[in-house]
C-alpha positions as CSV (number, residue, x, y, z in Angstrom):
1,M,39.3,162.9,36.2
2,T,41.9,160.2,36.4
3,L,43.4,158.3,33.4
4,K,41.6,155.2,34.4
5,H,38.3,156.9,34.2
6,T,39.2,158.4,30.8
7,L,40.4,155.1,29.2
8,T,37.4,153.0,30.2
9,P,34.8,154.8,28.0
10,L,37.2,154.8,25.1
11,L,37.7,151.0,25.3
12,L,34.0,150.3,25.5
13,A,33.4,152.4,22.4
14,A,36.1,150.6,20.5
15,I,34.6,147.2,21.3
16,L,31.1,148.3,20.2
17,F,32.5,149.6,16.9
18,M,34.4,146.4,16.2
19,S,31.4,144.2,16.8
20,A,29.1,146.3,14.6
21,A,31.6,146.3,11.7
22,P,30.9,143.5,9.1
23,S,33.4,140.7,9.0
24,P,34.4,139.1,5.7
25,A,32.4,136.0,6.5
26,R,29.2,138.1,7.0
27,A,29.8,140.4,4.0
28,E,26.9,138.8,2.1
29,G,24.5,141.6,2.8
30,S,23.0,143.9,5.3
31,L,21.2,142.8,8.5
32,E,17.8,143.4,6.8
33,E,18.7,141.2,3.8
34,R,19.8,138.3,6.1
35,I,16.5,138.5,8.0
36,V,14.5,138.4,4.7
37,R,16.6,135.4,3.5
38,L,16.0,133.5,6.8
39,E,12.3,134.1,6.6
40,G,12.2,132.7,3.1
41,E,14.1,129.6,4.2
42,L,11.7,129.1,7.1
43,A,8.7,129.3,4.8
44,E,10.2,126.6,2.5
45,L,10.8,124.4,5.5
46,K,7.2,124.7,6.6
47,A,6.0,123.8,3.1
48,L,8.1,120.7,3.1
49,L,6.7,119.6,6.5
50,Q,3.1,120.1,5.4
51,A,3.7,118.0,2.3
52,R,4.8,115.0,4.4
53,P,2.0,112.4,5.6
54,A,0.7,113.3,9.1
55,A,2.2,111.2,11.9
56,T,-0.3,108.9,13.7
57,T,-0.6,108.6,17.4
58,T,-2.5,105.3,17.4
59,S,-1.0,101.9,18.0
60,P,0.5,100.2,15.0
61,V,-1.7,97.8,13.2
62,P,-0.8,94.2,14.2
63,S,0.4,91.9,11.5
64,P,-2.1,89.3,10.4
65,A,-2.3,86.2,12.5
66,S,-0.8,83.0,11.1
67,P,-3.2,80.6,9.4
68,Q,-2.9,78.3,12.4
69,T,-4.1,80.8,15.0
70,A,-6.7,82.5,12.7
71,K,-8.5,79.3,11.8
72,P,-11.9,79.1,13.7
73,A,-12.5,76.1,16.0
74,V,-15.4,74.9,13.8
75,T,-15.9,75.5,10.1
76,A,-19.0,74.9,8.0
77,A,-20.4,75.6,4.6
78,P,-21.0,79.3,3.8
79,G,-24.1,80.6,5.5
80,V,-24.3,77.8,8.1
81,N,-24.1,78.7,11.7
82,V,-22.7,76.1,14.2
83,R,-23.1,76.0,17.9
84,L,-21.4,73.3,20.0
85,Y,-23.0,72.4,23.3
86,G,-23.1,69.6,25.8
87,F,-21.8,68.6,29.3
88,A,-19.4,66.3,31.0
89,R,-21.2,64.4,33.7
90,F,-20.5,62.0,36.5
91,D,-23.2,59.9,38.2
92,G,-22.7,57.9,41.3
93,S,-25.3,55.9,43.2
94,Y,-25.6,53.5,46.2
95,D,-28.4,51.0,46.0
96,T,-29.7,48.8,48.8
97,G,-30.5,46.2,46.2
98,R,-29.9,45.6,42.5
99,L,-31.5,48.0,40.1
100,T,-31.6,47.2,36.4
101,P,-29.6,48.0,34.5
102,G,-27.5,49.8,37.1
103,N,-26.1,53.0,35.8
104,I,-29.6,54.1,35.3
105,A,-32.7,52.9,37.2
106,L,-35.6,51.1,35.4
107,Y,-36.8,48.5,37.9
108,A,-35.7,46.4,40.9
109,A,-34.2,43.0,40.0
110,P,-36.0,39.9,41.4
111,G,-34.7,38.7,44.8
112,S,-32.3,41.5,45.1
113,D,-33.3,42.9,48.5
114,G,-30.3,43.4,50.7
115,D,-27.8,42.8,47.8
116,A,-26.4,46.4,47.9
117,E,-24.3,47.8,45.1
118,W,-22.5,50.9,43.8
119,N,-22.7,52.4,40.4
120,L,-20.2,55.0,39.1
121,T,-20.4,56.2,35.5
122,G,-19.6,59.0,33.0
123,N,-21.9,57.6,30.3
124,A,-24.4,60.4,30.5
125,T,-21.8,62.8,29.2
126,R,-23.3,64.5,26.1
127,I,-22.0,66.4,23.1
128,G,-24.2,68.1,20.5
129,M,-24.2,70.5,17.6
130,D,-27.0,72.9,16.6
131,L,-26.8,74.1,13.0
132,S,-28.9,76.8,11.4
133,G,-29.0,78.5,8.0
134,P,-28.8,79.5,5.3
135,D,-32.3,80.8,5.4
136,T,-34.5,82.1,2.7
137,E,-37.1,84.8,2.9
138,A,-39.8,82.2,3.6
139,M,-38.0,79.3,5.2
140,K,-35.7,78.8,8.2
141,L,-33.4,75.8,8.1
142,S,-31.9,74.1,11.1
143,A,-30.5,70.7,12.3
144,K,-29.4,69.0,15.4
145,I,-26.8,66.2,16.0
146,E,-26.4,64.9,19.6
147,F,-24.6,61.9,21.2
148,D,-24.2,60.4,24.7
149,F,-22.3,57.2,25.7
150,F,-25.1,54.7,26.5
151,G,-24.4,52.8,23.3
152,G,-23.0,49.7,25.0
153,G,-19.4,48.7,25.3
154,T,-17.7,48.2,28.7
155,E,-17.9,50.4,31.8
156,N,-14.6,52.2,31.0
157,A,-14.9,52.0,27.2
158,A,-18.5,53.1,26.4
159,N,-19.7,53.4,22.9
160,P,-21.4,56.6,21.6
161,R,-25.2,56.5,21.1
162,L,-27.1,58.8,18.7
163,R,-29.8,60.7,20.6
164,H,-30.7,63.2,17.9
165,G,-29.9,63.5,14.3
166,Y,-32.4,65.4,12.3
167,L,-33.0,68.4,10.0
168,K,-35.9,70.9,10.3
169,A,-37.4,73.2,7.8
170,Y,-39.7,75.9,9.2
171,W,-42.0,78.3,7.5
172,P,-42.8,81.1,10.1
173,K,-45.6,82.8,8.1
174,S,-47.5,79.5,8.0
175,D,-46.3,78.2,11.4
176,L,-45.5,74.9,9.6
177,S,-42.4,72.7,10.1
178,I,-41.0,69.4,8.8
179,I,-38.6,67.3,10.8
180,A,-36.7,64.4,9.2
181,G,-34.4,62.2,11.2
182,Q,-34.2,60.8,14.7
183,T,-35.6,62.8,17.7
184,W,-38.2,62.5,20.5
185,D,-41.5,60.6,19.9
186,L,-44.7,62.6,19.8
187,N,-46.5,60.5,22.4
188,S,-45.9,61.4,26.0
189,S,-43.5,64.2,25.2
190,L,-43.0,65.6,28.8
191,I,-39.8,64.9,30.8
192,P,-40.1,64.1,34.6
193,F,-38.0,66.2,37.0
194,V,-35.7,63.4,37.9
195,D,-31.9,63.6,38.1
196,D,-31.4,60.2,36.4
197,A,-30.8,59.5,32.7
198,G,-33.4,56.7,33.0
199,L,-36.2,59.4,33.1
200,M,-38.5,57.0,34.9
201,W,-38.9,54.8,31.9
202,D,-40.7,51.5,32.7
203,A,-42.0,53.3,35.8
204,G,-44.8,55.5,34.3
205,N,-43.0,57.6,31.7
206,I,-43.3,56.3,28.1
207,G,-41.9,57.6,24.8
208,G,-38.4,57.6,23.5
209,R,-36.6,58.5,20.3
210,H,-37.2,57.0,16.8
211,P,-36.2,57.9,13.2
212,Q,-39.2,59.7,11.8
213,V,-40.7,62.2,9.3
214,R,-42.8,64.7,11.2
215,F,-45.2,67.5,10.1
216,T,-46.2,70.1,12.7
217,K,-48.7,73.0,12.2
218,G,-49.5,75.7,14.6
219,F,-52.6,77.8,15.0
220,K,-53.3,80.9,17.0
221,A,-56.1,80.4,19.4
222,G,-56.2,83.9,21.0
223,D,-53.9,86.7,22.0
224,K,-51.6,84.3,24.0
225,E,-53.0,80.9,23.2
226,R,-51.7,78.4,20.6
227,V,-52.8,75.0,19.3
228,E,-50.3,72.7,17.7
229,V,-51.1,69.6,15.7
230,A,-48.3,67.1,14.8
231,V,-48.2,63.8,13.0
232,A,-45.3,61.5,12.2
233,A,-44.4,58.3,10.4
234,A,-41.7,56.6,12.6
235,R,-39.5,53.6,12.4
236,T,-41.0,50.5,14.2
237,I,-38.3,48.8,16.2
238,G,-39.2,45.4,17.5
239,E,-37.2,42.3,18.6
240,L,-35.0,39.9,16.7
241,Y,-37.2,36.8,16.1
242,P,-35.3,34.7,15.3
243,T,-33.0,37.0,13.3
244,T,-35.3,39.5,11.7
245,D,-36.4,42.7,13.4
246,T,-40.1,42.3,13.9
247,G,-40.7,46.0,13.6
248,K,-38.8,46.4,10.3
249,D,-40.7,43.3,9.0
250,A,-44.1,45.0,9.5
251,D,-46.1,46.2,6.5
252,I,-46.5,49.7,7.8
253,P,-44.5,52.2,9.8
254,T,-45.6,53.4,13.2
255,F,-47.9,56.5,13.1
256,Q,-47.6,59.0,15.9
257,G,-49.8,62.1,16.7
258,R,-50.2,64.9,19.2
259,V,-52.6,67.8,19.7
260,A,-51.5,70.4,22.3
261,W,-53.0,73.6,23.6
262,T,-50.7,76.2,25.2
263,G,-51.7,79.3,27.0
264,P,-51.7,81.1,30.4
265,V,-54.1,79.6,33.0
266,L,-53.0,80.4,36.6
267,V,-49.9,82.5,35.9
268,A,-50.1,85.2,33.3
269,D,-46.6,85.1,32.0
270,K,-46.1,81.3,32.4
271,P,-48.1,79.3,29.9
272,A,-49.6,75.9,30.6
273,T,-49.8,73.0,28.2
274,I,-52.5,70.4,27.8
275,A,-52.0,67.6,25.2
276,A,-53.3,64.3,24.0
277,S,-51.0,62.0,22.1
278,G,-50.5,58.5,21.0
279,H,-49.2,56.0,18.4
280,Y,-50.1,53.0,16.4
281,G,-47.9,50.4,14.7
282,Q,-47.4,46.7,14.0
283,E,-44.8,44.1,14.5
284,Q,-44.6,40.9,12.3
285,W,-43.3,37.8,14.1
286,D,-42.3,35.2,11.5
287,L,-43.0,31.6,12.6
288,D,-41.4,29.8,9.7
289,A,-39.6,30.4,6.4
290,S,-42.9,30.4,4.4
291,N,-43.9,33.8,5.9
292,T,-46.4,32.3,8.4
293,H,-46.4,35.0,11.0
294,I,-48.2,36.7,13.9
295,T,-49.0,40.4,13.6
296,A,-48.8,42.2,16.9
297,D,-50.2,45.7,17.4
298,T,-48.4,48.4,19.3
299,W,-50.3,51.4,20.4
300,S,-50.7,54.0,23.1
301,A,-53.1,56.8,24.2
302,C,-51.7,59.5,26.5
303,L,-52.7,62.7,28.3
304,E,-50.1,65.3,29.3
305,L,-50.3,68.3,31.6
306,S,-47.7,71.0,32.4
307,M,-49.2,73.6,34.7
308,P,-47.4,76.5,36.5
309,L,-49.0,77.0,39.8
310,S,-47.1,80.1,40.7
311,Q,-44.0,81.9,39.6
312,K,-41.8,79.3,41.3
313,L,-44.0,76.2,41.5
314,L,-44.6,73.9,38.5
315,F,-46.7,70.7,38.3
316,A,-46.4,68.2,35.4
317,G,-47.6,64.7,34.7
318,E,-48.7,62.2,32.2
319,C,-50.9,59.1,32.1
320,F,-51.1,56.4,29.4
321,T,-52.7,53.2,28.4
322,G,-51.6,50.8,25.5
323,S,-50.2,47.5,24.6
324,N,-46.9,46.1,23.3
325,L,-45.0,49.1,24.6
326,E,-41.6,47.6,25.1
327,N,-39.9,49.8,22.6
328,Y,-41.7,52.9,24.1
329,W,-40.5,52.1,27.6
330,G,-43.9,50.9,28.8
331,G,-45.2,47.6,30.1
332,I,-42.0,47.4,32.2
333,G,-40.1,46.3,29.0
334,Q,-42.5,43.4,28.1
335,S,-44.0,43.0,24.7
336,L,-45.9,39.7,24.0
337,G,-47.7,37.8,26.8
338,S,-48.3,34.2,27.7
339,T,-50.5,33.4,24.7
340,G,-48.6,35.4,22.1
341,N,-50.9,38.4,22.7
342,E,-49.7,41.9,23.3
343,T,-49.0,42.9,26.9
344,R,-51.4,45.6,27.9
345,A,-50.3,48.2,30.4
346,Q,-51.3,51.5,32.0
347,G,-49.6,54.0,34.2
348,G,-48.3,57.5,34.5
349,W,-46.3,59.9,36.6
350,A,-46.7,63.2,38.4
351,A,-44.2,65.7,39.9
352,L,-43.8,69.1,41.5
353,R,-40.7,71.3,41.1
354,Y,-40.1,74.4,43.2
355,S,-37.5,77.1,42.5
356,L,-36.0,78.1,45.8
357,S,-33.7,80.6,44.0
358,P,-32.4,81.2,40.5
359,S,-29.7,78.6,41.2
360,T,-31.6,76.0,43.4
361,A,-34.6,73.8,42.6
362,V,-36.2,71.0,44.5
363,A,-38.6,68.4,43.1
364,L,-40.6,65.4,44.2
365,G,-42.8,62.9,42.4
366,A,-43.9,59.4,41.7
367,G,-44.6,57.0,38.8
368,V,-46.1,53.6,38.2
369,D,-46.3,51.1,35.3
370,D,-48.9,48.4,35.7
371,P,-49.2,45.6,33.1
372,E,-52.3,43.4,32.9
373,N,-51.5,40.3,35.0
374,S,-53.6,38.1,32.7
375,D,-51.2,38.9,29.8
376,L,-48.1,37.8,31.8
377,T,-46.3,34.5,32.4
378,A,-44.7,33.3,35.7
379,G,-41.7,35.4,36.7
380,S,-42.9,38.4,34.6
381,R,-42.9,41.9,36.1
382,S,-46.4,42.7,37.3
383,F,-46.0,46.3,38.4
384,N,-43.2,48.9,38.9
385,R,-43.5,51.9,41.2
386,T,-41.0,54.6,42.1
387,I,-41.1,57.8,44.3
388,F,-38.3,60.4,44.3
389,A,-37.1,63.7,45.8
390,N,-34.1,65.7,44.6
391,V,-32.3,69.0,44.8
392,I,-30.4,70.6,41.9
393,E,-27.9,73.3,42.8
394,S,-26.1,75.4,40.2
395,I,-22.9,76.2,42.0
396,T,-21.9,78.3,39.0
397,P,-23.8,78.7,35.7
398,N,-21.5,75.8,34.3
399,F,-21.1,73.6,37.4
400,I,-24.2,71.8,38.6
401,L,-24.6,69.5,41.6
402,G,-27.6,67.1,41.9
403,L,-28.7,64.9,44.9
404,Q,-31.6,62.5,44.7
405,L,-33.2,59.8,46.9
406,S,-35.6,57.3,45.3
407,Q,-37.4,54.2,46.2
408,W,-38.2,51.4,43.7
409,K,-40.7,48.6,44.2
410,T,-41.2,45.9,41.5
411,G,-43.7,43.0,41.6
412,Y,-43.2,39.6,40.0
413,I,-45.8,37.0,39.0
414,G,-45.3,34.0,41.4
415,S,-42.6,35.5,43.6
416,S,-42.1,38.2,46.2
417,D,-41.7,41.9,45.4
418,S,-38.3,43.6,45.2
419,D,-37.8,46.8,47.2
420,V,-34.7,49.0,46.6
421,W,-33.6,52.4,47.8
422,R,-31.2,54.5,45.7
423,T,-29.1,57.4,46.9
424,Q,-27.4,59.2,44.0
425,T,-25.5,62.3,43.1
426,S,-24.4,63.9,39.9
427,L,-21.7,66.5,39.0
428,T,-22.1,68.3,35.7
429,Y,-20.0,70.7,33.8
430,T,-22.0,72.3,31.0
431,F,-20.6,74.1,27.9
């Protein structure tokens, strides 16, 4: 064995002996004691970690929004729910003659054949507010406030007009309700399928909106049938003669009434409505300062029918007779006749509407208002007739396009008839 081979094992043994020998810095105890001490320190560390709150992995909670961003768009009294609604609307029409008043169609002006005109307006734009609550166990409370811009003014600075402004208290168990304020009249309550804010008034469709107090009671008449009886006391609105409102000057308000039956007839899941309605009131025309006056009656008797003919086809119509109907959009806007008597008139309208798809509907119809010629003076309107056809397309749920063609023919005592065609369109954004 060489010297190299002898020294190598000796050197290795010396190194192992030196590493195993305790140094002064490690002289605190044996290896087993150090292990025990380290395990104790580890246990203390675990106890400290368990005592701390658990860390969360969710996103931090955002800080509250500033009062400006957190404030709702509409505030109301506690318990009152508010829903804003309405639409921005443009109406444009081309007329082969002059239609009165122009932005809407009521009748053809005398001698206007061939005097073409354009009408462009945004006055049909509408904004409204539905309110509800707070309710009780027995009563539901609601209200409606709604305006458009047919309240006068100029063509580019129109005034607002109140359409609806009423409160309603409803008792579901009794099917009884009270309405107080301004809303639709009870007589002739159906709306023709026209795309014109004039609604065929003075051309067969009567009934408007008046301040009133209304009581409505419903009755079950079978599994799916219902009878509704409604009565109202409404404001009589007459003419200024000479400076006094002849309706306000009357001794009584106008009384309105309606009885309606609703139930399925031809289509099981689409109820039909048959109704009879009417009104009676008075106007007082003062002739001098000593209260000498003429009392003029205003009244109407009406029949209404809304009848689904299939899932997609609906028929609706009304007929009326009455007198002194100027404020109810009848008699072509004429009240007292040649001898101071009330202008009598009769008429009605009928229309069909067919749903081509959920977004497209077409409609056609006609209406006529025919006053008694014997009640009229020279130059008065003796009859007014219109026919129409339209298509309404919902391009999106909020964007609606309307196209309508209508013909208007108005007769005059002692002069030739006026015949006008109107082509019109509407663009509506609803919200």
